[in-house]
Amino acid sequence: MILVIGHKNPDSDSICSALATTALLKARGFKAKPIRQGKVNRETEYILKTAGVAQPELCTNISGKKVWLVDHTDLAQAADDIGEAEILGIVDHHRLGDVMTINPLEVWIWPVGCTCTILFNLFKIEKVQITQQLAILMMSAILSDTVAFSSPTCTLKDKDAVQELAKIASVENLDEFTKSILIAKTDIKGLSATELVEKDLKAYTHNGHYLMIGQVELASLDQVSNLIKDIEDDLEIRCKKNNSPFSAIMLTDIMTARTRLIYKGKWADNLNKYRKNGMLMMENTLSRKKQCWPWIQSELLKSV
Ligand SMILES: [Mn+2]
């Protein structure tokens, strides 16, 4: 049995690409099962409900198992015991991280907007039929990850994939479908500051230091204006608890593509020179992997 696993604190791509990879491996004749490393978020819940697909089983222990990784290759985002698992394959669209393998493996890493875009192309290459359910899952993940094609991570391949998947999924009104995904994505009603920080928090290792960067996608920054102080307090505590020199949250207005960065930790001073009116605003910034994280890395590197 091959387990297919996305990153910790899973987003829609991590769940949908685990489901799609499982279907691909089954079509190749393998026994495979999708698993998840944490609670699914509201947007993913909405997507699974729309497609009529059950959540993958929660499983964080993969020691001794054969696995395919989807949507991550950073150890800090992988299951804690990944060192004792055998990685047979990877499908991902992030920077190459620090996982290591003992045996040769099958790797599909493309610089596209979503892991599901790569999978859509693998289904085509291998002439494996895409069911309506899978089409809904994959196109939803692509629309989510690319923020409806507006992220700088988005490529022509992502747009083409959605066009074709919409036909298979029998989605007649793509604009309405897209809008419903974005509404589910930016639904933060009733969430506490800590829940917001943890909503899409990712960890990275940088020169041996443990860093955390989360992102909350919003329809307006006003949605969180009352929670800024509590978010800062949460980040401060999180740095102490993890012995981490830096943690941050991107508060991203997906309508205007502006991100307010809230950040704490002993390396935080490095970014203070970019503050205006007491806050750090990043214009035209939607993407953590392609815009925010590379910039933060280069700024923090100066201090190490
Ligand atoms: Mn992704």
PDB file of C-alpha atoms and ligand atoms in Angstrom:
ATOM      1  CA  MET A   1       0.000   0.000   0.000  1.00  0.00           C
ATOM      2  CA  ILE A   2       1.287   3.425  -0.986  1.00  0.00           C
ATOM      3  CA  LEU A   3       0.243   6.386   1.157  1.00  0.00           C
ATOM      4  CA  VAL A   4      -0.121   9.747  -0.592  1.00  0.00           C
ATOM      5  CA  ILE A   5       0.486  12.652   1.730  1.00  0.00           C
ATOM      6  CA  GLY A   6       0.392  16.453   1.471  1.00  0.00           C
ATOM      7  CA  HIS A   7       1.960  18.996   3.815  1.00  0.00           C
ATOM      8  CA  LYS A   8       1.174  19.667   7.472  1.00  0.00           C
ATOM      9  CA  ASN A   9      -1.690  22.055   8.021  1.00  0.00           C
ATOM     10  CA  PRO A  10      -3.130  21.003   4.651  1.00  0.00           C
ATOM     11  CA  ASP A  11      -4.615  23.427   2.142  1.00  0.00           C
ATOM     12  CA  SER A  12      -6.952  22.490  -0.695  1.00  0.00           C
ATOM     13  CA  ASP A  13      -4.106  21.575  -3.060  1.00  0.00           C
ATOM     14  CA  SER A  14      -2.539  19.232  -0.495  1.00  0.00           C
ATOM     15  CA  ILE A  15      -5.843  17.384  -0.071  1.00  0.00           C
ATOM     16  CA  CYS A  16      -6.993  17.409  -3.711  1.00  0.00           C
ATOM     17  CA  SER A  17      -3.588  16.449  -5.105  1.00  0.00           C
ATOM     18  CA  ALA A  18      -3.366  13.557  -2.615  1.00  0.00           C
ATOM     19  CA  LEU A  19      -6.734  12.321  -3.894  1.00  0.00           C
ATOM     20  CA  ALA A  20      -5.739  12.780  -7.555  1.00  0.00           C
ATOM     21  CA  THR A  21      -2.327  11.128  -7.133  1.00  0.00           C
ATOM     22  CA  THR A  22      -4.011   8.180  -5.456  1.00  0.00           C
ATOM     23  CA  ALA A  23      -6.310   7.792  -8.481  1.00  0.00           C
ATOM     24  CA  LEU A  24      -3.319   7.969 -10.825  1.00  0.00           C
ATOM     25  CA  LEU A  25      -1.384   5.334  -8.864  1.00  0.00           C
ATOM     26  CA  LYS A  26      -4.449   3.070  -8.810  1.00  0.00           C
ATOM     27  CA  ALA A  27      -4.750   3.446 -12.590  1.00  0.00           C
ATOM     28  CA  ARG A  28      -1.128   2.300 -12.782  1.00  0.00           C
ATOM     29  CA  GLY A  29      -2.144  -0.836 -10.870  1.00  0.00           C
ATOM     30  CA  PHE A  30      -0.878   0.035  -7.381  1.00  0.00           C
ATOM     31  CA  LYS A  31      -2.747  -0.060  -4.107  1.00  0.00           C
ATOM     32  CA  ALA A  32      -2.787   3.501  -2.809  1.00  0.00           C
ATOM     33  CA  LYS A  33      -4.538   5.606  -0.179  1.00  0.00           C
ATOM     34  CA  PRO A  34      -4.670   9.379   0.380  1.00  0.00           C
ATOM     35  CA  ILE A  35      -3.969  10.637   3.884  1.00  0.00           C
ATOM     36  CA  ARG A  36      -3.819  14.072   5.507  1.00  0.00           C
ATOM     37  CA  GLN A  37      -1.613  15.501   8.234  1.00  0.00           C
ATOM     38  CA  GLY A  38      -4.184  17.766   9.860  1.00  0.00           C
ATOM     39  CA  LYS A  39      -7.636  19.281   9.922  1.00  0.00           C
ATOM     40  CA  VAL A  40      -9.020  20.417   6.572  1.00  0.00           C
ATOM     41  CA  ASN A  41      -9.838  24.116   6.256  1.00  0.00           C
ATOM     42  CA  ARG A  42     -13.241  25.608   5.393  1.00  0.00           C
ATOM     43  CA  GLU A  43     -12.419  26.060   1.721  1.00  0.00           C
ATOM     44  CA  THR A  44     -11.339  22.419   1.368  1.00  0.00           C
ATOM     45  CA  GLU A  45     -14.452  21.285   3.209  1.00  0.00           C
ATOM     46  CA  TYR A  46     -16.520  23.233   0.685  1.00  0.00           C
ATOM     47  CA  ILE A  47     -14.622  21.726  -2.272  1.00  0.00           C
ATOM     48  CA  LEU A  48     -14.965  18.152  -0.980  1.00  0.00           C
ATOM     49  CA  LYS A  49     -18.688  18.693  -0.410  1.00  0.00           C
ATOM     50  CA  THR A  50     -19.131  20.102  -3.921  1.00  0.00           C
ATOM     51  CA  ALA A  51     -17.333  17.102  -5.422  1.00  0.00           C
ATOM     52  CA  GLY A  52     -19.071  14.622  -3.111  1.00  0.00           C
ATOM     53  CA  VAL A  53     -15.758  13.185  -1.928  1.00  0.00           C
ATOM     54  CA  ALA A  54     -14.900  12.133   1.625  1.00  0.00           C
ATOM     55  CA  GLN A  55     -11.939  13.611   3.507  1.00  0.00           C
ATOM     56  CA  PRO A  56      -8.748  11.554   3.381  1.00  0.00           C
ATOM     57  CA  GLU A  57      -8.018   9.784   6.643  1.00  0.00           C
ATOM     58  CA  LEU A  58      -5.961  11.646   9.243  1.00  0.00           C
ATOM     59  CA  CYS A  59      -2.572   9.929   9.556  1.00  0.00           C
ATOM     60  CA  THR A  60       0.638  11.471  10.836  1.00  0.00           C
ATOM     61  CA  ASN A  61       2.616   8.273  11.389  1.00  0.00           C
ATOM     62  CA  ILE A  62       4.277   7.043   8.192  1.00  0.00           C
ATOM     63  CA  SER A  63       7.262   5.193   9.630  1.00  0.00           C
ATOM     64  CA  GLY A  64       8.014   2.074   7.582  1.00  0.00           C
ATOM     65  CA  LYS A  65       5.480   3.056   4.893  1.00  0.00           C
ATOM     66  CA  LYS A  66       5.917   3.625   1.166  1.00  0.00           C
ATOM     67  CA  VAL A  67       4.814   7.178   0.363  1.00  0.00           C
ATOM     68  CA  TRP A  68       4.303   9.707  -2.402  1.00  0.00           C
ATOM     69  CA  LEU A  69       4.667  13.331  -1.318  1.00  0.00           C
ATOM     70  CA  VAL A  70       2.449  15.974  -2.853  1.00  0.00           C
ATOM     71  CA  ASP A  71       2.637  19.777  -2.570  1.00  0.00           C
ATOM     72  CA  HIS A  72       5.800  19.850  -0.404  1.00  0.00           C
ATOM     73  CA  THR A  73       9.422  18.735  -0.174  1.00  0.00           C
ATOM     74  CA  ASP A  74      10.425  20.695   2.953  1.00  0.00           C
ATOM     75  CA  LEU A  75      11.147  18.475   5.964  1.00  0.00           C
ATOM     76  CA  ALA A  76       9.594  21.056   8.287  1.00  0.00           C
ATOM     77  CA  GLN A  77       6.275  20.549   6.470  1.00  0.00           C
ATOM     78  CA  ALA A  78       6.517  16.753   6.238  1.00  0.00           C
ATOM     79  CA  ALA A  79       5.393  14.130   8.730  1.00  0.00           C
ATOM     80  CA  ASP A  80       7.761  14.029  11.723  1.00  0.00           C
ATOM     81  CA  ASP A  81       8.826  10.434  11.028  1.00  0.00           C
ATOM     82  CA  ILE A  82       9.366  10.879   7.272  1.00  0.00           C
ATOM     83  CA  GLY A  83      12.978   9.819   7.776  1.00  0.00           C
ATOM     84  CA  GLU A  84      11.718   6.283   8.419  1.00  0.00           C
ATOM     85  CA  ALA A  85       9.394   6.202   5.399  1.00  0.00           C
ATOM     86  CA  GLU A  86      10.349   5.251   1.857  1.00  0.00           C
ATOM     87  CA  ILE A  87       9.603   8.086  -0.570  1.00  0.00           C
ATOM     88  CA  LEU A  88       8.684   6.576  -3.946  1.00  0.00           C
ATOM     89  CA  GLY A  89       7.542   9.743  -5.675  1.00  0.00           C
ATOM     90  CA  ILE A  90       6.992  13.494  -5.457  1.00  0.00           C
ATOM     91  CA  VAL A  91       4.552  15.797  -7.244  1.00  0.00           C
ATOM     92  CA  ASP A  92       5.098  19.429  -6.263  1.00  0.00           C
ATOM     93  CA  HIS A  93       5.289  23.038  -7.452  1.00  0.00           C
ATOM     94  CA  HIS A  94       7.371  24.657  -4.683  1.00  0.00           C
ATOM     95  CA  ARG A  95      11.081  25.295  -4.414  1.00  0.00           C
ATOM     96  CA  LEU A  96      12.977  22.052  -3.919  1.00  0.00           C
ATOM     97  CA  GLY A  97      13.201  21.471  -0.177  1.00  0.00           C
ATOM     98  CA  ASP A  98      15.421  19.267   1.948  1.00  0.00           C
ATOM     99  CA  VAL A  99      13.894  15.781   1.903  1.00  0.00           C
ATOM    100  CA  MET A 100      16.351  12.995   1.152  1.00  0.00           C
ATOM    101  CA  THR A 101      15.796   9.516  -0.191  1.00  0.00           C
ATOM    102  CA  ILE A 102      17.715   6.264  -0.123  1.00  0.00           C
ATOM    103  CA  ASN A 103      16.480   4.942  -3.458  1.00  0.00           C
ATOM    104  CA  PRO A 104      15.936   6.602  -6.817  1.00  0.00           C
ATOM    105  CA  LEU A 105      12.440   8.001  -7.116  1.00  0.00           C
ATOM    106  CA  GLU A 106       9.954   9.505  -9.529  1.00  0.00           C
ATOM    107  CA  VAL A 107       9.847  13.307  -9.264  1.00  0.00           C
ATOM    108  CA  TRP A 108       7.512  15.732 -10.988  1.00  0.00           C
ATOM    109  CA  ILE A 109       8.264  19.288  -9.888  1.00  0.00           C
ATOM    110  CA  TRP A 110       7.045  21.986 -12.258  1.00  0.00           C
ATOM    111  CA  PRO A 111       7.023  25.758 -11.702  1.00  0.00           C
ATOM    112  CA  VAL A 112       3.267  26.061 -12.154  1.00  0.00           C
ATOM    113  CA  GLY A 113       0.484  27.443  -9.968  1.00  0.00           C
ATOM    114  CA  CYS A 114      -0.752  24.219  -8.443  1.00  0.00           C
ATOM    115  CA  THR A 115       0.221  20.585  -7.899  1.00  0.00           C
ATOM    116  CA  CYS A 116      -3.094  19.579  -9.479  1.00  0.00           C
ATOM    117  CA  THR A 117      -2.015  21.216 -12.748  1.00  0.00           C
ATOM    118  CA  ILE A 118       0.918  18.808 -12.935  1.00  0.00           C
ATOM    119  CA  LEU A 119      -1.400  15.910 -12.102  1.00  0.00           C
ATOM    120  CA  PHE A 120      -3.887  16.939 -14.784  1.00  0.00           C
ATOM    121  CA  ASN A 121      -1.038  16.721 -17.307  1.00  0.00           C
ATOM    122  CA  LEU A 122       0.107  13.343 -15.946  1.00  0.00           C
ATOM    123  CA  PHE A 123      -3.426  11.985 -16.394  1.00  0.00           C
ATOM    124  CA  LYS A 124      -3.276  13.184 -20.003  1.00  0.00           C
ATOM    125  CA  ILE A 125       0.201  11.796 -20.658  1.00  0.00           C
ATOM    126  CA  GLU A 126      -0.794   8.420 -19.251  1.00  0.00           C
ATOM    127  CA  LYS A 127      -4.237   8.538 -20.890  1.00  0.00           C
ATOM    128  CA  VAL A 128      -5.989   7.939 -17.585  1.00  0.00           C
ATOM    129  CA  GLN A 129      -9.626   8.982 -17.499  1.00  0.00           C
ATOM    130  CA  ILE A 130     -10.495  11.891 -15.203  1.00  0.00           C
ATOM    131  CA  THR A 131     -13.821  11.407 -13.423  1.00  0.00           C
ATOM    132  CA  GLN A 132     -16.209  14.302 -12.842  1.00  0.00           C
ATOM    133  CA  GLN A 133     -15.403  14.190  -9.118  1.00  0.00           C
ATOM    134  CA  LEU A 134     -11.669  14.383  -9.754  1.00  0.00           C
ATOM    135  CA  ALA A 135     -12.171  17.204 -12.253  1.00  0.00           C
ATOM    136  CA  ILE A 136     -14.044  19.257  -9.634  1.00  0.00           C
ATOM    137  CA  LEU A 137     -11.320  18.600  -7.060  1.00  0.00           C
ATOM    138  CA  MET A 138      -8.460  19.491  -9.396  1.00  0.00           C
ATOM    139  CA  MET A 139      -9.976  22.624 -10.925  1.00  0.00           C
ATOM    140  CA  SER A 140     -10.973  23.872  -7.469  1.00  0.00           C
ATOM    141  CA  ALA A 141      -7.446  23.395  -6.159  1.00  0.00           C
ATOM    142  CA  ILE A 142      -5.990  25.228  -9.158  1.00  0.00           C
ATOM    143  CA  LEU A 143      -8.415  28.149  -8.774  1.00  0.00           C
ATOM    144  CA  SER A 144      -7.596  28.267  -5.069  1.00  0.00           C
ATOM    145  CA  ASP A 145      -3.801  28.070  -5.354  1.00  0.00           C
ATOM    146  CA  THR A 146      -3.638  30.615  -8.181  1.00  0.00           C
ATOM    147  CA  VAL A 147      -6.250  32.856  -6.483  1.00  0.00           C
ATOM    148  CA  ALA A 148      -8.408  32.613  -9.604  1.00  0.00           C
ATOM    149  CA  PHE A 149      -5.397  33.016 -11.949  1.00  0.00           C
ATOM    150  CA  SER A 150      -4.285  36.300 -10.348  1.00  0.00           C
ATOM    151  CA  SER A 151      -1.229  34.990  -8.494  1.00  0.00           C
ATOM    152  CA  PRO A 152       2.197  35.487 -10.119  1.00  0.00           C
ATOM    153  CA  THR A 153       2.628  31.712  -9.724  1.00  0.00           C
ATOM    154  CA  CYS A 154      -0.114  31.180 -12.325  1.00  0.00           C
ATOM    155  CA  THR A 155       0.927  29.935 -15.772  1.00  0.00           C
ATOM    156  CA  LEU A 156      -0.799  29.170 -19.044  1.00  0.00           C
ATOM    157  CA  LYS A 157      -0.729  25.494 -18.046  1.00  0.00           C
ATOM    158  CA  ASP A 158      -2.925  26.277 -15.020  1.00  0.00           C
ATOM    159  CA  LYS A 159      -5.447  28.175 -17.124  1.00  0.00           C
ATOM    160  CA  ASP A 160      -5.554  25.470 -19.803  1.00  0.00           C
ATOM    161  CA  ALA A 161      -6.037  22.790 -17.155  1.00  0.00           C
ATOM    162  CA  VAL A 162      -9.012  24.603 -15.626  1.00  0.00           C
ATOM    163  CA  GLN A 163     -10.629  25.133 -19.034  1.00  0.00           C
ATOM    164  CA  GLU A 164     -10.427  21.427 -19.814  1.00  0.00           C
ATOM    165  CA  LEU A 165     -11.365  20.297 -16.316  1.00  0.00           C
ATOM    166  CA  ALA A 166     -14.431  22.575 -16.297  1.00  0.00           C
ATOM    167  CA  LYS A 167     -15.738  20.664 -19.329  1.00  0.00           C
ATOM    168  CA  ILE A 168     -15.170  17.280 -17.666  1.00  0.00           C
ATOM    169  CA  ALA A 169     -16.761  18.589 -14.464  1.00  0.00           C
ATOM    170  CA  SER A 170     -19.771  19.931 -16.424  1.00  0.00           C
ATOM    171  CA  VAL A 171     -19.293  23.351 -14.818  1.00  0.00           C
ATOM    172  CA  GLU A 172     -21.322  25.682 -16.995  1.00  0.00           C
ATOM    173  CA  ASN A 173     -20.672  28.979 -15.250  1.00  0.00           C
ATOM    174  CA  LEU A 174     -16.962  29.134 -14.429  1.00  0.00           C
ATOM    175  CA  ASP A 175     -17.216  32.683 -13.015  1.00  0.00           C
ATOM    176  CA  GLU A 176     -19.830  31.617 -10.473  1.00  0.00           C
ATOM    177  CA  PHE A 177     -17.845  28.508  -9.602  1.00  0.00           C
ATOM    178  CA  THR A 178     -14.686  30.602  -9.112  1.00  0.00           C
ATOM    179  CA  LYS A 179     -16.517  33.143  -6.974  1.00  0.00           C
ATOM    180  CA  SER A 180     -17.809  30.430  -4.651  1.00  0.00           C
ATOM    181  CA  ILE A 181     -14.263  29.119  -4.132  1.00  0.00           C
ATOM    182  CA  LEU A 182     -12.982  32.603  -3.280  1.00  0.00           C
ATOM    183  CA  ILE A 183     -15.842  33.176  -0.841  1.00  0.00           C
ATOM    184  CA  ALA A 184     -15.001  29.909   0.928  1.00  0.00           C
ATOM    185  CA  LYS A 185     -11.280  30.856   0.875  1.00  0.00           C
ATOM    186  CA  THR A 186     -11.791  34.214   2.575  1.00  0.00           C
ATOM    187  CA  ASP A 187     -14.371  33.024   5.125  1.00  0.00           C
ATOM    188  CA  ILE A 188     -12.793  33.719   8.518  1.00  0.00           C
ATOM    189  CA  LYS A 189     -15.964  34.386  10.472  1.00  0.00           C
ATOM    190  CA  GLY A 190     -15.541  33.643  14.161  1.00  0.00           C
ATOM    191  CA  LEU A 191     -11.880  32.612  13.988  1.00  0.00           C
ATOM    192  CA  SER A 192      -9.597  33.683  16.844  1.00  0.00           C
ATOM    193  CA  ALA A 193      -6.187  35.287  16.291  1.00  0.00           C
ATOM    194  CA  THR A 194      -4.500  31.939  16.966  1.00  0.00           C
ATOM    195  CA  GLU A 195      -6.794  30.132  14.555  1.00  0.00           C
ATOM    196  CA  LEU A 196      -5.976  32.742  11.900  1.00  0.00           C
ATOM    197  CA  VAL A 197      -2.243  32.325  12.452  1.00  0.00           C
ATOM    198  CA  GLU A 198      -2.577  28.552  12.209  1.00  0.00           C
ATOM    199  CA  LYS A 199      -4.961  28.632   9.237  1.00  0.00           C
ATOM    200  CA  ASP A 200      -2.214  28.256   6.640  1.00  0.00           C
ATOM    201  CA  LEU A 201       0.995  28.295   8.674  1.00  0.00           C
ATOM    202  CA  LYS A 202       4.124  26.820   7.088  1.00  0.00           C
ATOM    203  CA  ALA A 203       7.477  26.159   8.688  1.00  0.00           C
ATOM    204  CA  TYR A 204      10.877  26.428   7.030  1.00  0.00           C
ATOM    205  CA  THR A 205      14.394  25.713   8.130  1.00  0.00           C
ATOM    206  CA  HIS A 206      16.839  28.492   7.320  1.00  0.00           C
ATOM    207  CA  ASN A 207      20.523  28.047   8.211  1.00  0.00           C
ATOM    208  CA  GLY A 208      19.424  25.671  10.965  1.00  0.00           C
ATOM    209  CA  HIS A 209      16.834  28.104  12.313  1.00  0.00           C
ATOM    210  CA  TYR A 210      13.145  27.291  12.463  1.00  0.00           C
ATOM    211  CA  LEU A 211      10.971  29.972  10.852  1.00  0.00           C
ATOM    212  CA  MET A 212       7.207  30.178  10.417  1.00  0.00           C
ATOM    213  CA  ILE A 213       5.195  32.082   7.839  1.00  0.00           C
ATOM    214  CA  GLY A 214       1.442  31.931   7.632  1.00  0.00           C
ATOM    215  CA  GLN A 215      -0.992  33.507   5.263  1.00  0.00           C
ATOM    216  CA  VAL A 216      -4.605  34.579   5.588  1.00  0.00           C
ATOM    217  CA  GLU A 217      -6.348  35.451   2.350  1.00  0.00           C
ATOM    218  CA  LEU A 218      -9.047  38.064   2.762  1.00  0.00           C
ATOM    219  CA  ALA A 219     -11.647  39.916   0.730  1.00  0.00           C
ATOM    220  CA  SER A 220     -10.659  43.021   2.737  1.00  0.00           C
ATOM    221  CA  LEU A 221      -8.053  43.846   5.379  1.00  0.00           C
ATOM    222  CA  ASP A 222     -10.905  45.274   7.476  1.00  0.00           C
ATOM    223  CA  GLN A 223     -11.881  41.686   8.277  1.00  0.00           C
ATOM    224  CA  VAL A 224      -8.933  41.455  10.694  1.00  0.00           C
ATOM    225  CA  SER A 225      -8.402  45.033  11.879  1.00  0.00           C
ATOM    226  CA  ASN A 226      -9.594  44.195  15.414  1.00  0.00           C
ATOM    227  CA  LEU A 227      -7.265  41.214  15.696  1.00  0.00           C
ATOM    228  CA  ILE A 228      -3.849  42.710  14.841  1.00  0.00           C
ATOM    229  CA  LYS A 229      -2.671  43.027  18.440  1.00  0.00           C
ATOM    230  CA  ASP A 230      -3.767  39.482  19.288  1.00  0.00           C
ATOM    231  CA  ILE A 231      -2.041  38.150  16.169  1.00  0.00           C
ATOM    232  CA  GLU A 232       1.195  39.906  17.189  1.00  0.00           C
ATOM    233  CA  ASP A 233       0.954  38.430  20.680  1.00  0.00           C
ATOM    234  CA  ASP A 234       0.372  34.964  19.241  1.00  0.00           C
ATOM    235  CA  LEU A 235       3.439  35.254  16.975  1.00  0.00           C
ATOM    236  CA  GLU A 236       5.584  36.420  19.884  1.00  0.00           C
ATOM    237  CA  ILE A 237       4.564  33.416  22.001  1.00  0.00           C
ATOM    238  CA  ARG A 238       5.044  31.079  19.038  1.00  0.00           C
ATOM    239  CA  CYS A 239       8.643  32.306  18.549  1.00  0.00           C
ATOM    240  CA  LYS A 240       9.457  31.664  22.226  1.00  0.00           C
ATOM    241  CA  LYS A 241       7.792  28.251  22.273  1.00  0.00           C
ATOM    242  CA  ASN A 242       9.639  27.037  19.155  1.00  0.00           C
ATOM    243  CA  ASN A 243      12.905  28.836  19.893  1.00  0.00           C
ATOM    244  CA  SER A 244      12.360  30.553  16.556  1.00  0.00           C
ATOM    245  CA  PRO A 245      13.988  33.864  15.553  1.00  0.00           C
ATOM    246  CA  PHE A 246      11.192  34.877  13.192  1.00  0.00           C
ATOM    247  CA  SER A 247       7.531  34.256  12.593  1.00  0.00           C
ATOM    248  CA  ALA A 248       5.155  36.165  10.370  1.00  0.00           C
ATOM    249  CA  ILE A 249       1.663  36.249   8.962  1.00  0.00           C
ATOM    250  CA  MET A 250       0.760  37.581   5.547  1.00  0.00           C
ATOM    251  CA  LEU A 251      -2.632  39.285   5.641  1.00  0.00           C
ATOM    252  CA  THR A 252      -3.459  39.313   1.955  1.00  0.00           C
ATOM    253  CA  ASP A 253      -6.294  41.268   0.393  1.00  0.00           C
ATOM    254  CA  ILE A 254      -6.912  39.156  -2.711  1.00  0.00           C
ATOM    255  CA  MET A 255      -9.050  41.867  -4.307  1.00  0.00           C
ATOM    256  CA  THR A 256      -6.284  44.485  -4.358  1.00  0.00           C
ATOM    257  CA  ALA A 257      -3.267  42.132  -4.180  1.00  0.00           C
ATOM    258  CA  ARG A 258      -1.891  43.961  -1.153  1.00  0.00           C
ATOM    259  CA  THR A 259      -0.333  42.122   1.758  1.00  0.00           C
ATOM    260  CA  ARG A 260       0.178  43.468   5.257  1.00  0.00           C
ATOM    261  CA  LEU A 261       2.974  41.577   6.968  1.00  0.00           C
ATOM    262  CA  ILE A 262       2.720  41.075  10.717  1.00  0.00           C
ATOM    263  CA  TYR A 263       5.969  39.696  12.133  1.00  0.00           C
ATOM    264  CA  LYS A 264       7.775  39.000  15.397  1.00  0.00           C
ATOM    265  CA  GLY A 265      10.998  37.495  16.703  1.00  0.00           C
ATOM    266  CA  LYS A 266      14.555  38.618  17.292  1.00  0.00           C
ATOM    267  CA  TRP A 267      15.221  38.949  13.550  1.00  0.00           C
ATOM    268  CA  ALA A 268      12.167  41.163  13.083  1.00  0.00           C
ATOM    269  CA  ASP A 269      14.277  44.340  13.312  1.00  0.00           C
ATOM    270  CA  ASN A 270      15.692  43.567   9.864  1.00  0.00           C
ATOM    271  CA  LEU A 271      12.365  44.417   8.289  1.00  0.00           C
ATOM    272  CA  ASN A 272      11.498  47.500  10.340  1.00  0.00           C
ATOM    273  CA  LYS A 273      13.121  49.880   7.841  1.00  0.00           C
ATOM    274  CA  TYR A 274      10.360  48.995   5.366  1.00  0.00           C
ATOM    275  CA  ARG A 275       7.575  50.082   7.709  1.00  0.00           C
ATOM    276  CA  LYS A 276       5.447  53.083   6.821  1.00  0.00           C
ATOM    277  CA  ASN A 277       2.875  54.532   9.181  1.00  0.00           C
ATOM    278  CA  GLY A 278       3.656  51.747  11.595  1.00  0.00           C
ATOM    279  CA  MET A 279       2.990  48.877   9.221  1.00  0.00           C
ATOM    280  CA  LEU A 280       4.726  46.841   6.568  1.00  0.00           C
ATOM    281  CA  MET A 281       2.631  46.766   3.416  1.00  0.00           C
ATOM    282  CA  MET A 282       3.721  44.738   0.409  1.00  0.00           C
ATOM    283  CA  GLU A 283       2.091  46.017  -2.775  1.00  0.00           C
ATOM    284  CA  ASN A 284       1.238  43.553  -5.545  1.00  0.00           C
ATOM    285  CA  THR A 285       1.921  40.607  -3.293  1.00  0.00           C
ATOM    286  CA  LEU A 286      -0.274  37.531  -3.340  1.00  0.00           C
ATOM    287  CA  SER A 287       2.199  34.662  -3.231  1.00  0.00           C
ATOM    288  CA  ARG A 288       4.142  33.353  -0.261  1.00  0.00           C
ATOM    289  CA  LYS A 289       6.280  30.932  -2.276  1.00  0.00           C
ATOM    290  CA  LYS A 290       7.175  33.285  -5.103  1.00  0.00           C
ATOM    291  CA  GLN A 291       7.148  36.745  -3.541  1.00  0.00           C
ATOM    292  CA  CYS A 292       7.053  36.954   0.228  1.00  0.00           C
ATOM    293  CA  TRP A 293       9.222  34.029   1.347  1.00  0.00           C
ATOM    294  CA  PRO A 294      12.094  34.665  -1.119  1.00  0.00           C
ATOM    295  CA  TRP A 295      12.144  38.346  -0.069  1.00  0.00           C
ATOM    296  CA  ILE A 296      12.069  37.516   3.638  1.00  0.00           C
ATOM    297  CA  GLN A 297      14.857  34.983   3.160  1.00  0.00           C
ATOM    298  CA  SER A 298      17.070  37.507   1.410  1.00  0.00           C
ATOM    299  CA  GLU A 299      16.390  40.169   4.028  1.00  0.00           C
ATOM    300  CA  LEU A 300      17.015  37.830   6.955  1.00  0.00           C
ATOM    301  CA  LEU A 301      20.145  36.347   5.365  1.00  0.00           C
ATOM    302  CA  LYS A 302      21.814  39.722   5.896  1.00  0.00           C
ATOM    303  CA  SER A 303      21.634  39.143   9.634  1.00  0.00           C
ATOM    304  CA  VAL A 304      22.938  35.568   9.789  1.00  0.00           C
TER     305      VAL A 304
HETATM  306 MN    MN B   1      -0.032  23.956  -3.764  1.00  0.00          MN
END
